[in-house]
Coordinates of C-alpha atoms in Angstrom, one line a residue:
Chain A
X1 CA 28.8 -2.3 -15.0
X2 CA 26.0 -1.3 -12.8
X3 CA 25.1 2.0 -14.8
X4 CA 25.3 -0.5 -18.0
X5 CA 22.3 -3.1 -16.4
X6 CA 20.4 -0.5 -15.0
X7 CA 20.0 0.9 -18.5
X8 CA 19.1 -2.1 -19.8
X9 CA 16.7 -2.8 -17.0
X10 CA 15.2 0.6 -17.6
X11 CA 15.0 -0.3 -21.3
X12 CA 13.1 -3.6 -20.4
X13 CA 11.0 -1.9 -18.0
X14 CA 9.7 0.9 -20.5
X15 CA 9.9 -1.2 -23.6
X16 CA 6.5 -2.1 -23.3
X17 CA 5.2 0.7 -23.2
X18 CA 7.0 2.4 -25.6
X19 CA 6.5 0.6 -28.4
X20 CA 2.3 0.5 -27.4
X21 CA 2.9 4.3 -28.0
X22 CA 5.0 4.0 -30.7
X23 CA 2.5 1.6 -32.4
X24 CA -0.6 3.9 -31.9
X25 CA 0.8 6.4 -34.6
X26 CA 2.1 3.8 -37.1
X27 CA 0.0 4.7 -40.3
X28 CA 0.6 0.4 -41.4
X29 CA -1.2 -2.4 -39.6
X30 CA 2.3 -3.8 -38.3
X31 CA 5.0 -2.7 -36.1
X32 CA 7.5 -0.5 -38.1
X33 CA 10.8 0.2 -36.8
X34 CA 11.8 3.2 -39.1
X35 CA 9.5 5.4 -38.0
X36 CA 8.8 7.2 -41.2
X37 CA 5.5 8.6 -40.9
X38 CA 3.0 9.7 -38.2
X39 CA -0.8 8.7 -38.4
X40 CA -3.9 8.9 -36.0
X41 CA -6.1 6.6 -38.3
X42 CA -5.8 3.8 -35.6
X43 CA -7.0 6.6 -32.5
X44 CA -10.2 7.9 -35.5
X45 CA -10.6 4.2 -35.8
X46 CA -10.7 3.4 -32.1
X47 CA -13.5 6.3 -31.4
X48 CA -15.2 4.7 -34.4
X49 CA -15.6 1.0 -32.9
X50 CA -19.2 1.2 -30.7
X51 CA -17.4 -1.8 -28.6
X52 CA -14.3 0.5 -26.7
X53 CA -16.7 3.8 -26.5
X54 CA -19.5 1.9 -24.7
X55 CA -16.7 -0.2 -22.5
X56 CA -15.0 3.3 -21.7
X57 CA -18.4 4.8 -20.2
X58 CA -19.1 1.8 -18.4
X59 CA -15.5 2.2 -16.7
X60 CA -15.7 5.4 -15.9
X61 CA -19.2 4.9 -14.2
X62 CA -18.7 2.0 -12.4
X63 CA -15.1 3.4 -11.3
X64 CA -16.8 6.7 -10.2
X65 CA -19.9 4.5 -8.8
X66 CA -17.8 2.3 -6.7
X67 CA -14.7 4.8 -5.7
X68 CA -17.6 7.1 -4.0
X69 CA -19.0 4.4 -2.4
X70 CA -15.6 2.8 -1.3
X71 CA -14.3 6.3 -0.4
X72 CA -17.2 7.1 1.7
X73 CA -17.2 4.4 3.7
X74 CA -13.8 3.7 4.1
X75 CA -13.7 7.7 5.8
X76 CA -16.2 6.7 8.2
X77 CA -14.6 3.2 8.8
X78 CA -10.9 4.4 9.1
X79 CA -12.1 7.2 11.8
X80 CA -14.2 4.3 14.0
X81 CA -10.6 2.4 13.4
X82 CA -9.1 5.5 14.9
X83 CA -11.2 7.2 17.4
X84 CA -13.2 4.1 18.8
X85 CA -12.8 2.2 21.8
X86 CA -9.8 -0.1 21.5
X87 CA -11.2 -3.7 22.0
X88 CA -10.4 -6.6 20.4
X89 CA -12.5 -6.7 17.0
X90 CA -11.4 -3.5 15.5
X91 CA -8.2 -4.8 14.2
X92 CA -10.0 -7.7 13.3
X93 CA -11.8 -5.7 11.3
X94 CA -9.4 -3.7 9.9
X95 CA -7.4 -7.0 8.4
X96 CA -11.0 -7.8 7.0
X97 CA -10.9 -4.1 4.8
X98 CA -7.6 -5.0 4.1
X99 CA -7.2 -8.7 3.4
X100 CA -8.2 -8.3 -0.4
X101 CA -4.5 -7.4 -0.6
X102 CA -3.9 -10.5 0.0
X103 CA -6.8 -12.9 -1.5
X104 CA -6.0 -13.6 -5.1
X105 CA -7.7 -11.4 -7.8
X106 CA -8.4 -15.0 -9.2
X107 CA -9.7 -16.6 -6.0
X108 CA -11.9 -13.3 -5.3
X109 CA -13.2 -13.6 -8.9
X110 CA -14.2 -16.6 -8.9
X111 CA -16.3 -16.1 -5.5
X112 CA -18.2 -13.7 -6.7
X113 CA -19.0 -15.0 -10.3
X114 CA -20.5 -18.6 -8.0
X115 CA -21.9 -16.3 -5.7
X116 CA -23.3 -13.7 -8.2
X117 CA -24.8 -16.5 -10.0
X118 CA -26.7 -18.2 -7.1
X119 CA -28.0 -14.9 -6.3
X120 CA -29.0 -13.3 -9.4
X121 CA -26.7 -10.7 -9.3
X122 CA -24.9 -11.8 -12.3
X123 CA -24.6 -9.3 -15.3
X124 CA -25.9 -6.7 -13.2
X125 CA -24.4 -3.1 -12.7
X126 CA -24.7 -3.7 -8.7
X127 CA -23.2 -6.8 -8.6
X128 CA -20.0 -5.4 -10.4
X129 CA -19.5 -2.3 -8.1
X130 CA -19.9 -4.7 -5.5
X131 CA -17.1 -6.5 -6.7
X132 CA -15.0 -3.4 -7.1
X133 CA -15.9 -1.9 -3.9
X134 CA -14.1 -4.9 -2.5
X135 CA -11.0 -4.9 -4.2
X136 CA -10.1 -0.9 -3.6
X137 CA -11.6 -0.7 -0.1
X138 CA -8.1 -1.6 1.0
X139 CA -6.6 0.9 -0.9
X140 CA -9.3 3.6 -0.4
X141 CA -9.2 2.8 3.4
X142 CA -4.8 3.2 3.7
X143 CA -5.1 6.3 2.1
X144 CA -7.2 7.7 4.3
X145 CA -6.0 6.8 7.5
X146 CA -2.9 8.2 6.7
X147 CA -4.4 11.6 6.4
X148 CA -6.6 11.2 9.3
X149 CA -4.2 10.4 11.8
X150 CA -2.6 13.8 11.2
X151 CA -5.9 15.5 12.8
X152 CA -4.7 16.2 16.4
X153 CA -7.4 14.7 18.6
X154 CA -7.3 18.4 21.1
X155 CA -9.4 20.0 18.2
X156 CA -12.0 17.5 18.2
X157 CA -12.4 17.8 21.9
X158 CA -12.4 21.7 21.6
X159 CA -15.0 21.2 19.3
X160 CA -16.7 19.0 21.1
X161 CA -16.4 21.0 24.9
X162 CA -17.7 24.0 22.7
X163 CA -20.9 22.2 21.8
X164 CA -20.8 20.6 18.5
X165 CA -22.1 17.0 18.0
X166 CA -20.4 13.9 16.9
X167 CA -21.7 14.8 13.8
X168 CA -20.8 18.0 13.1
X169 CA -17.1 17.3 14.5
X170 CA -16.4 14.9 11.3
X171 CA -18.3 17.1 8.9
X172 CA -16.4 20.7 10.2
X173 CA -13.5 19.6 11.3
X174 CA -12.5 16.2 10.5
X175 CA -13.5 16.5 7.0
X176 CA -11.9 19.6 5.9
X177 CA -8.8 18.7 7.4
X178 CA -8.3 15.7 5.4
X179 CA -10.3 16.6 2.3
X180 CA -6.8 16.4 0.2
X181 CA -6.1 12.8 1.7
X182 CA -10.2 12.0 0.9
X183 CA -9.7 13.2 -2.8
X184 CA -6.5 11.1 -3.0
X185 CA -8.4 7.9 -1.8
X186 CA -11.4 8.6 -4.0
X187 CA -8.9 8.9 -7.3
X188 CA -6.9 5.9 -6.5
X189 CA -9.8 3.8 -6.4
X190 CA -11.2 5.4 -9.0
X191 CA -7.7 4.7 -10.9
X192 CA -7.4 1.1 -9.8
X193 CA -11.1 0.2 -10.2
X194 CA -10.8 1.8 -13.8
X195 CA -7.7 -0.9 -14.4
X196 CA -8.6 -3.9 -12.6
X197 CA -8.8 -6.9 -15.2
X198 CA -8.6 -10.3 -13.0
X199 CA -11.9 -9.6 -11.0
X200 CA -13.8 -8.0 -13.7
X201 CA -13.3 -10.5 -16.0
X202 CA -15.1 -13.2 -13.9
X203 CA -18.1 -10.9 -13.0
X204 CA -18.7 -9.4 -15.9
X205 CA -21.9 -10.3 -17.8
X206 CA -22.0 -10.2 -22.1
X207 CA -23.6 -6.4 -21.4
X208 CA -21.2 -5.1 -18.7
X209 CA -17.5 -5.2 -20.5
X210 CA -15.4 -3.0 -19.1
X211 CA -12.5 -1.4 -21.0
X212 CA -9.7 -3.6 -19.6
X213 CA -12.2 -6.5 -20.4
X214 CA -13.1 -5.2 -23.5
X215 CA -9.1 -5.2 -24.6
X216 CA -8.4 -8.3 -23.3
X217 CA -11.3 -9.9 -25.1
X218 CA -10.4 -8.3 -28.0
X219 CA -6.2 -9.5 -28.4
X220 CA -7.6 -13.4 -27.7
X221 CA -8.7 -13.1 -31.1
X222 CA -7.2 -10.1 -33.1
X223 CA -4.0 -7.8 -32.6
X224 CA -4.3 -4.8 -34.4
X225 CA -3.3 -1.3 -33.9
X226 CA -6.4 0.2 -32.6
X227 CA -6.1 -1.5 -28.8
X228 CA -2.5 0.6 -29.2
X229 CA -4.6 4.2 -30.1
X230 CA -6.9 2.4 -26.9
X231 CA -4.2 1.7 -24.6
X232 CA -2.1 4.9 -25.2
X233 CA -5.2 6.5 -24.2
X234 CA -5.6 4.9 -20.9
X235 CA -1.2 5.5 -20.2
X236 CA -2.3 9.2 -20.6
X237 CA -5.0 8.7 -18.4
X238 CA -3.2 6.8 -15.6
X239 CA -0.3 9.0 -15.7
X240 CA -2.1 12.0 -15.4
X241 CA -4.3 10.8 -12.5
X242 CA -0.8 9.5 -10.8
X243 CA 0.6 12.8 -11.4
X244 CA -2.4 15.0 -9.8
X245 CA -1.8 11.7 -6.4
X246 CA 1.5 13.0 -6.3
X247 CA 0.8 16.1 -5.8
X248 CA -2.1 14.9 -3.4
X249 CA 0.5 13.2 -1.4
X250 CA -1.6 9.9 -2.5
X251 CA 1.5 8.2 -3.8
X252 CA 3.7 8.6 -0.9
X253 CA 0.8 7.1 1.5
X254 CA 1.0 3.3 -0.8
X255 CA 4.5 3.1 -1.1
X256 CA 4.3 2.6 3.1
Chain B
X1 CA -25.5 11.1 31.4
X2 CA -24.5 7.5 31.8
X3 CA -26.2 5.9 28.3
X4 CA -25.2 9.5 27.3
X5 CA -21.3 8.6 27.7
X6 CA -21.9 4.6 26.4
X7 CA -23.2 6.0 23.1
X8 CA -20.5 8.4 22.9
X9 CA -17.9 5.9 23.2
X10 CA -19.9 3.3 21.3
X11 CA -20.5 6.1 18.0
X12 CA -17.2 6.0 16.2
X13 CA -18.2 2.1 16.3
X14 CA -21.3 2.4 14.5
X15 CA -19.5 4.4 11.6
X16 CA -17.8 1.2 11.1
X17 CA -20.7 -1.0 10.4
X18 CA -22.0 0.2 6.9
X19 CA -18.0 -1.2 5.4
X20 CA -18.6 -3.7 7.2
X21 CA -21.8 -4.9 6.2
X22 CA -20.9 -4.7 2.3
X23 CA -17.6 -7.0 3.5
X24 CA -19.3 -9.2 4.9
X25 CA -22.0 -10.0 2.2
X26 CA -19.8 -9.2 -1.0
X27 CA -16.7 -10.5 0.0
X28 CA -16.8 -13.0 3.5
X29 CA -19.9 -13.9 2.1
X30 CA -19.2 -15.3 -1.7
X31 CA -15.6 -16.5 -0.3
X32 CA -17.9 -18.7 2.6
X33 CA -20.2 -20.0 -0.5
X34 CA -17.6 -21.3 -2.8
X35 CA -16.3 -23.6 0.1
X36 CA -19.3 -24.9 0.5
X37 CA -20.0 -25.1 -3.2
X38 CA -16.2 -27.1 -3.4
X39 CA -18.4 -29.4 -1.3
X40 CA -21.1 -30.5 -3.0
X41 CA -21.2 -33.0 -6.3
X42 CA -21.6 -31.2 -9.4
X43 CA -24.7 -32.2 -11.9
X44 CA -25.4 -30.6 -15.3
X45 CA -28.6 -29.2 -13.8
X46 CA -26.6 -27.2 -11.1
X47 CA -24.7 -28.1 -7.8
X48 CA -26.4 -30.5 -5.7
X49 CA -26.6 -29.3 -2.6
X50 CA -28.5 -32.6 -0.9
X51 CA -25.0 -34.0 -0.6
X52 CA -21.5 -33.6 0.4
X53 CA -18.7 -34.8 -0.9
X54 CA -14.5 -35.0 -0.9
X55 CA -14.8 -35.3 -4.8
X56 CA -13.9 -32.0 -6.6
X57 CA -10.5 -32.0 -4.0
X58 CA -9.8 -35.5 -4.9
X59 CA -9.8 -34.2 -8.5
X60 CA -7.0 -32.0 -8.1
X61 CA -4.7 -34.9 -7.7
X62 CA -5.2 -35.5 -11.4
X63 CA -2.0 -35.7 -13.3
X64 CA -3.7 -32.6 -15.3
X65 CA -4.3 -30.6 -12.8
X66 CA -1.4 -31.7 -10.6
X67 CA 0.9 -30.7 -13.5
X68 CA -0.4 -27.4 -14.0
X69 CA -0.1 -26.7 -10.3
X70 CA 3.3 -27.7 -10.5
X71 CA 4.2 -26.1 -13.7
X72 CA 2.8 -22.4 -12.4
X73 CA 4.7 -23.2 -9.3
X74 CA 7.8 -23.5 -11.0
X75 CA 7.2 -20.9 -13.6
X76 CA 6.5 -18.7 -10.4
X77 CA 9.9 -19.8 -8.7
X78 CA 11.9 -19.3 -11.4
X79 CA 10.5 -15.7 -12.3
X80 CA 11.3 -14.7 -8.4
X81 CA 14.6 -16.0 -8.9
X82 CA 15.5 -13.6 -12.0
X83 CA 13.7 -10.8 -10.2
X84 CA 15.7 -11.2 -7.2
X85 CA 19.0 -11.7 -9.1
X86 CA 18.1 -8.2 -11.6
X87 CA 17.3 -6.1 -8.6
X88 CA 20.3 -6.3 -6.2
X89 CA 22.3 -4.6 -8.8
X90 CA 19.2 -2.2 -9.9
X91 CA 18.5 -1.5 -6.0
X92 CA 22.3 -0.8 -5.2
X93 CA 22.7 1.6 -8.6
X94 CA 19.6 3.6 -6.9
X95 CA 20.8 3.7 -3.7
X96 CA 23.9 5.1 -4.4
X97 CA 22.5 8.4 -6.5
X98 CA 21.2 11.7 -5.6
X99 CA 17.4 11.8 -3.6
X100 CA 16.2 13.1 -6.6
X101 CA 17.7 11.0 -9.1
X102 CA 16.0 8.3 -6.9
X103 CA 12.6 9.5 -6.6
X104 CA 12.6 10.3 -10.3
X105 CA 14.4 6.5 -10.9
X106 CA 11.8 4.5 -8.5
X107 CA 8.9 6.3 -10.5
X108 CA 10.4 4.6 -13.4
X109 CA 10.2 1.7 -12.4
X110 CA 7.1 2.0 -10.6
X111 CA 5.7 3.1 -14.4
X112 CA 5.2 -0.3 -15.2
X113 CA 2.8 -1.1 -11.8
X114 CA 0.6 1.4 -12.7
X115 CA 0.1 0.4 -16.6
X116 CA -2.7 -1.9 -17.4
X117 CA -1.5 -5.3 -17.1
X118 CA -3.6 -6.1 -20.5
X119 CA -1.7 -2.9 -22.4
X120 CA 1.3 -4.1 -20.6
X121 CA 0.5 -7.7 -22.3
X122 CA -0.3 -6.4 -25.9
X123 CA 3.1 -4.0 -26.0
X124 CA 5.0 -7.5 -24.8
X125 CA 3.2 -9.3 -27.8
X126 CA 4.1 -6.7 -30.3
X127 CA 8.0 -7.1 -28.9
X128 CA 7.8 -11.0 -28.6
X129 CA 5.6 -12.0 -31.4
X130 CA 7.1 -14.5 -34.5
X131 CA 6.2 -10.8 -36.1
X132 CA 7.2 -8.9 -33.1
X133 CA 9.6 -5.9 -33.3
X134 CA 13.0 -9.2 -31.4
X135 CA 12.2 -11.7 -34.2
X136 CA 12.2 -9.0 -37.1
X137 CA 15.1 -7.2 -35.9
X138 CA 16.8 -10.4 -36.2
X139 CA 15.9 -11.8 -39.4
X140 CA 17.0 -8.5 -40.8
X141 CA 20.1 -9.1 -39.3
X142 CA 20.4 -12.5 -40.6
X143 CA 20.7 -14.4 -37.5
X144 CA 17.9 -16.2 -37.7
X145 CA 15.8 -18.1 -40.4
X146 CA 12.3 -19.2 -38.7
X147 CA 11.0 -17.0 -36.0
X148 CA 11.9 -17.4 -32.7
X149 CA 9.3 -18.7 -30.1
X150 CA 9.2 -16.3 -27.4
X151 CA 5.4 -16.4 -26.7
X152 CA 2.7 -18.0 -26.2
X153 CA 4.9 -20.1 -23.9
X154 CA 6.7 -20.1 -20.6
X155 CA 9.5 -18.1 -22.3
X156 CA 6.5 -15.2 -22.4
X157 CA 5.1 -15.2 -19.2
X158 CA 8.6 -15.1 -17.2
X159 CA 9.3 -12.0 -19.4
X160 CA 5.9 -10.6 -18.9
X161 CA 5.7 -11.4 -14.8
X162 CA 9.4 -10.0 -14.2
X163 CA 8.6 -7.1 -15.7
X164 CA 5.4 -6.6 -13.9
X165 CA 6.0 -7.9 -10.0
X166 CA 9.7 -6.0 -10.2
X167 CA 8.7 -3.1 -8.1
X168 CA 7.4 -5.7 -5.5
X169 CA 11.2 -6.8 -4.7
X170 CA 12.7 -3.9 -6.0
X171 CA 11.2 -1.4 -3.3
X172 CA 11.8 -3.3 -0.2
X173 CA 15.4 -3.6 -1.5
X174 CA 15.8 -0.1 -1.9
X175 CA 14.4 0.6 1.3
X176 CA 16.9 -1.6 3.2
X177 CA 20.0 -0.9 1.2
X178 CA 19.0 3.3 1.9
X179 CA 18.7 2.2 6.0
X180 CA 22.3 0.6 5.6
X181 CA 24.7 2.6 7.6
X182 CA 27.6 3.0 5.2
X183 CA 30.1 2.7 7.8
X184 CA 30.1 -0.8 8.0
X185 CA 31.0 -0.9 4.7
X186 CA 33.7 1.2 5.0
X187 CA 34.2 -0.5 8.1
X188 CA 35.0 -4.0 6.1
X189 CA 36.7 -2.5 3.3
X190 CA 39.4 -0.9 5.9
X191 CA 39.5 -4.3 7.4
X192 CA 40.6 -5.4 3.7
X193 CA 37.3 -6.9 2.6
X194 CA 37.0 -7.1 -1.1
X195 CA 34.2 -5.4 -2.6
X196 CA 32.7 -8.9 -3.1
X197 CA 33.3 -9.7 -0.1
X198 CA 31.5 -6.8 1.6
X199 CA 28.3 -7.5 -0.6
X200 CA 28.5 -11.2 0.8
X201 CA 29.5 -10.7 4.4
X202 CA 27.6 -7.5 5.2
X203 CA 25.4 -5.9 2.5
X204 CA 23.6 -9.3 1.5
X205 CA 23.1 -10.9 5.2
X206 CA 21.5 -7.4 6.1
X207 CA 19.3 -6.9 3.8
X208 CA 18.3 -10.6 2.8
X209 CA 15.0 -9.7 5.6
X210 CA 13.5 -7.4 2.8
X211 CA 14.8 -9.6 0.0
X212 CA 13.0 -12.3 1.6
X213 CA 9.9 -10.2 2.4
X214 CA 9.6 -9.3 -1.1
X215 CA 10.8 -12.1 -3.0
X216 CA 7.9 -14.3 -0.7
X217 CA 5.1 -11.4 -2.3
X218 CA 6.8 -11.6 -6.0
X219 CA 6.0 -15.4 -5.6
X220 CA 2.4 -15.0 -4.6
X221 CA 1.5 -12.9 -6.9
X222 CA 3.4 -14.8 -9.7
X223 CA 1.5 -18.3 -8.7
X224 CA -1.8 -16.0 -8.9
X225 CA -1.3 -14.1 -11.9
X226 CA -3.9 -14.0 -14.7
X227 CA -4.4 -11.5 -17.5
X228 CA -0.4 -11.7 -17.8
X229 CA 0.5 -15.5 -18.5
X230 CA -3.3 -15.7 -20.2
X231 CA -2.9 -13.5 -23.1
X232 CA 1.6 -14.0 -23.3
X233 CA 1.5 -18.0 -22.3
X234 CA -1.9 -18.2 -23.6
X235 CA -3.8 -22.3 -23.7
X236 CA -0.2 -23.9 -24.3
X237 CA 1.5 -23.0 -21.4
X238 CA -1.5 -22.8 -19.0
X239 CA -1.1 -22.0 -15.8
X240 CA -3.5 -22.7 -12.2
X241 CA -5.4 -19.5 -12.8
X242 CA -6.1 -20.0 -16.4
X243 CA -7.0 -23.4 -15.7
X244 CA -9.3 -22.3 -12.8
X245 CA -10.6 -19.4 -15.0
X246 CA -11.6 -22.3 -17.6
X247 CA -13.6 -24.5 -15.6
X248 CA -15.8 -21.8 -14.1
X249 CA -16.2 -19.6 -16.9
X250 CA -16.6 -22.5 -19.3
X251 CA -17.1 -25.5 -18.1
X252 CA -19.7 -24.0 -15.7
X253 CA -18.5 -26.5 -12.8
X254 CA -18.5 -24.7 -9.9
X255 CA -18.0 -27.2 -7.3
X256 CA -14.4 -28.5 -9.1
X257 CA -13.9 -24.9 -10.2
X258 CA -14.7 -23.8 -6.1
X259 CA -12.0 -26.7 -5.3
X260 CA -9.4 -25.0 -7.8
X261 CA -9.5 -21.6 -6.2
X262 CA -9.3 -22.8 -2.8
X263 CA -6.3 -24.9 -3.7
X264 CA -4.6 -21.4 -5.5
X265 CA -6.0 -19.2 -2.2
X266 CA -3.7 -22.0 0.6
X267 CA -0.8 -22.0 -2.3
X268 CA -0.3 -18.2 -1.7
X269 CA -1.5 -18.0 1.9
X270 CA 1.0 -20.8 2.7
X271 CA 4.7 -18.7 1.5
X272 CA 2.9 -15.6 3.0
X273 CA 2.6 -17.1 6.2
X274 CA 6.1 -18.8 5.9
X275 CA 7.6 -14.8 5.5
X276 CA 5.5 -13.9 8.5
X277 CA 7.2 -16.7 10.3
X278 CA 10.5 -16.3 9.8
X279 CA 10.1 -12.7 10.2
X280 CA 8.8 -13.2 13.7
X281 CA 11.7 -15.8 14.2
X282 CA 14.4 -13.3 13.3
X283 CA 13.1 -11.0 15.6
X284 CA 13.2 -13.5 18.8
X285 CA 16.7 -14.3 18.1
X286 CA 17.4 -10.7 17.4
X287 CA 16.2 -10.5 21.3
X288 CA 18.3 -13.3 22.6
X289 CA 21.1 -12.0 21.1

């Protein structure tokens, strides 16, 4: 009984996806269930169409743009959570870098298109790695306070009682140690920056779609199988990057 | 050697401030503005900010607007429900297998989470579509004449959601069922407990904690869900986020539209506080006891 549902649960799960897959390499414009012969006229097609190039670019930009930015910060930020004095208004912080966990995409999106707006930051590239900066901080920031807290403290103070700066403690020691955990925070905000729909959609202006954007506009008026050649694509792409976490110990850090 | 020691203390501080900053002005910031925008009177020139008013929340009462509120709450109930009811049996299954048959199993079902929720959306409307891969399979069959309606309705976004908060109930489950010491199974079972009985009277009371804890996230996110019941329930089944999305994307009114996201933000905050609660309370009588 139990085998029995969990197959079908797994069959529900993946079906989705499957049949996106499927779909990409049908030669006809509908879903055929024989599969009877294999095509890439929809991924030619997809490369063809100036719209999903240009929104792809723009993704990987902005998703490089604001992971750095996010990644960056969120080292320095996690280390003060860490090493600094403990008083009241750290952890206060800390549930600030983490609260977009808990804000609604929706309600976050909204904010910033009024406040974008007002400000005349709408349909600007700033404005939307703002906006993304926000929404994987919290990620970014987990990530890498996982890895720092392995750093013993002792070899900071060595470091330190042998001379070396503030400074160069974090950038010889403290970075090195957790470069692995760094590069795992910097891809999974790259990775969920890359995916985010809910915010994006709000903030983007008519010349900044991203690719999510892009496809959602796209099947409101018009399903056909190029978004599958699109979106099989970008499952390659997320599985890939979620393999290379795994192996970065990434994975293991957001399932805590 | 004394401002020496001060800064040295004070310097990991500083390292927080540049995060900081950006939270505070792209995220306190526009979240701060949009209350204040909910309280001013909207004009087709822009919000007037000369006065304040209660109107744009005294708008929400509007059977519109109350209805779609109610409607996404109930869609959002019933979809935690399912969830909850599918992964007791999936969460037991995994438990019961090899650690690497699990860790390859979870990843499965963890797929989903880190698909696209739009490519998740378009391989649901290939499935569920009047010319979806169900609705043919059928009519070849002969069991059906006219299509079936399974989207662009309620029907569409409970499929679409279950599918794509699962994890969110699914993992705690997991986690708890795995920390279950499997003597006091055996325990009941030599005590004559049926295996019914056991999953009611010891496995279910046990791990209801992590149930609870997930099933109060599967809500949340289910109440604020976008892309998903957009593009599977689409404008006939609207839910609050749609709705929202449509008044400040094309209505333009940001003051109503300011009111709408702050009603969405307390309807999620509200069941996440609730699980907080009773977490806390379980753990106080935990103590007495």
């Amino acid at each position: 009984m139990l085998l029995i549902l969990n197959i079908a649960m797994l069959v529900f799960m993946l079906a989705p996806i499957v049949v996106v897959i499927w779909m990409s390499f049908t030669p006809g414009a509908v879903f055929a269930l024989p599969f009877s012969e294999f095509s890439l006229r929809w991924y030619e097609a997809s490369f063809a169409y100036p719209g999903f190039l240009n929104a792809f670019i723009l993704s990987v930009q902005l998703g490089f743009v604001s992971a750095l930015i996010s990644a960056i910060l969120s080292l320095l930020a996690a280390y003060a959570l860490l090493r600094g004095r403990r008083v009241r208004g750290l952890e206060l912080a800390e549930g600030l870098f983490l609260s977009p966990l808990i804000v609604p995409a929706v309600v976050f999106g909204i904010a910033m298109l009024q406040f974008m707006n007002l400000f005349g930051l709408y349909n600007t590239f700033f404005g939307l790695v703002m906006a993304h900066v926000v929404v994987i901080t919290p990620f970014a920031i987990r990530t890498i306070q996982s890895s720092l807290s392995a750093v013993p403290i002792e070899v900071e103070w060595a470091a330190e009682n042998l001379g070396a700066t503030r400074a160069s403690v974090l950038w010889r020691i403290v970075l090195p140690v957790c470069s692995r955990g760094i590069l795992a925070a910097f891809l999974l905000a790259f990775l969920i920056s890359f995916s985010e729909v809910t915010v994006t959609i709000f903030v983007t202006g008519p010349s900044y779609q991203t690719l999510p954007v892009r496809i959602y506009n796209y099947l409101t008026d018009q399903v056909d199988p190029t978004v599958a050649a699109i979106s099989t694509m970008l499952i390659v792409l997320s599985i890939a990057l979620v393999l290379v976490l795994d192996r970065l110990g990434g994975l293991v850090n957001i399932r805590k | 050697m004394a401002a020496d020691a001060q800064a040295r203390r004070l310097g990991p501080l500083a390292l927080l401030v540049p995060l900081l900053l950006i939270m505070l002005g792209f995220y306190v910031w526009p979240l701060i503005q949009t209350v204040i925008n909910s309280f001013h009177p909207y004009e087709l020139s822009g919000i007037d900010f000369s006065r304040w008013t209660l109107e744009n929340y005294a708008r929400l009462a509007d059977p519109f607007y109350l209805d779609t509120f109610l409607r996404t709450a109930r869609i959002s109930v019933m979809i935690t429900l399912i969830t909850c009811v599918l992964a007791y049996p999936v969460a037991i299954f995994i438990t019961g297998l090899s650690k690497r048959a699990q860790a390859l199993l979870l990843l499965v079902y963890m797929a989903p989470w880190l698909v696209n929720v739009v490519v998740k959306a378009f391989g649901w409307s290939l499935i569920l579509s009047g010319n979806g891969v169900i609705n043919r399979a059928l009519r070849e069959l002969g069991l059906i004449g006219a299509p079936l309606q399974l989207m662009f309705n309620e029907t569409g976004i409970i499929i679409g959601l279950v599918q794509g908060h699962f994890l969110f109930v699914l993992l705690p489950l997991w986690a708890a069922l795995s920390a279950l010491d499997p003597r006091l199974k055996w325990a009941a079972e030599n005590l004559g407990a049926s295996r019914a009985q056991v999953f009611l009277r010891v496995t279910l009371p046990i791990t209801l904690p992590a149930l609870l804890a997930g099933a109060f996230i599967n809500f949340t996110m289910n109440m604020a869900a976008f892309a998903t019941p957009a593009l599977l329930g689409g404008s006939r089944a609207r839910v609050i986020s749609f709705v929202a999305y449509e008044v400040n994307l094309i209505e333009l009114n940001w003051p109503f539209g300011g009111a709408l996201a702050m009603a969405l933000l307390i309807a999620t905050l509200i069941p996440i506080w609730l699980s907080r609660r009773l977490a806390t309370m379980r753990q106080a009588k935990l103590r007495e006891a």
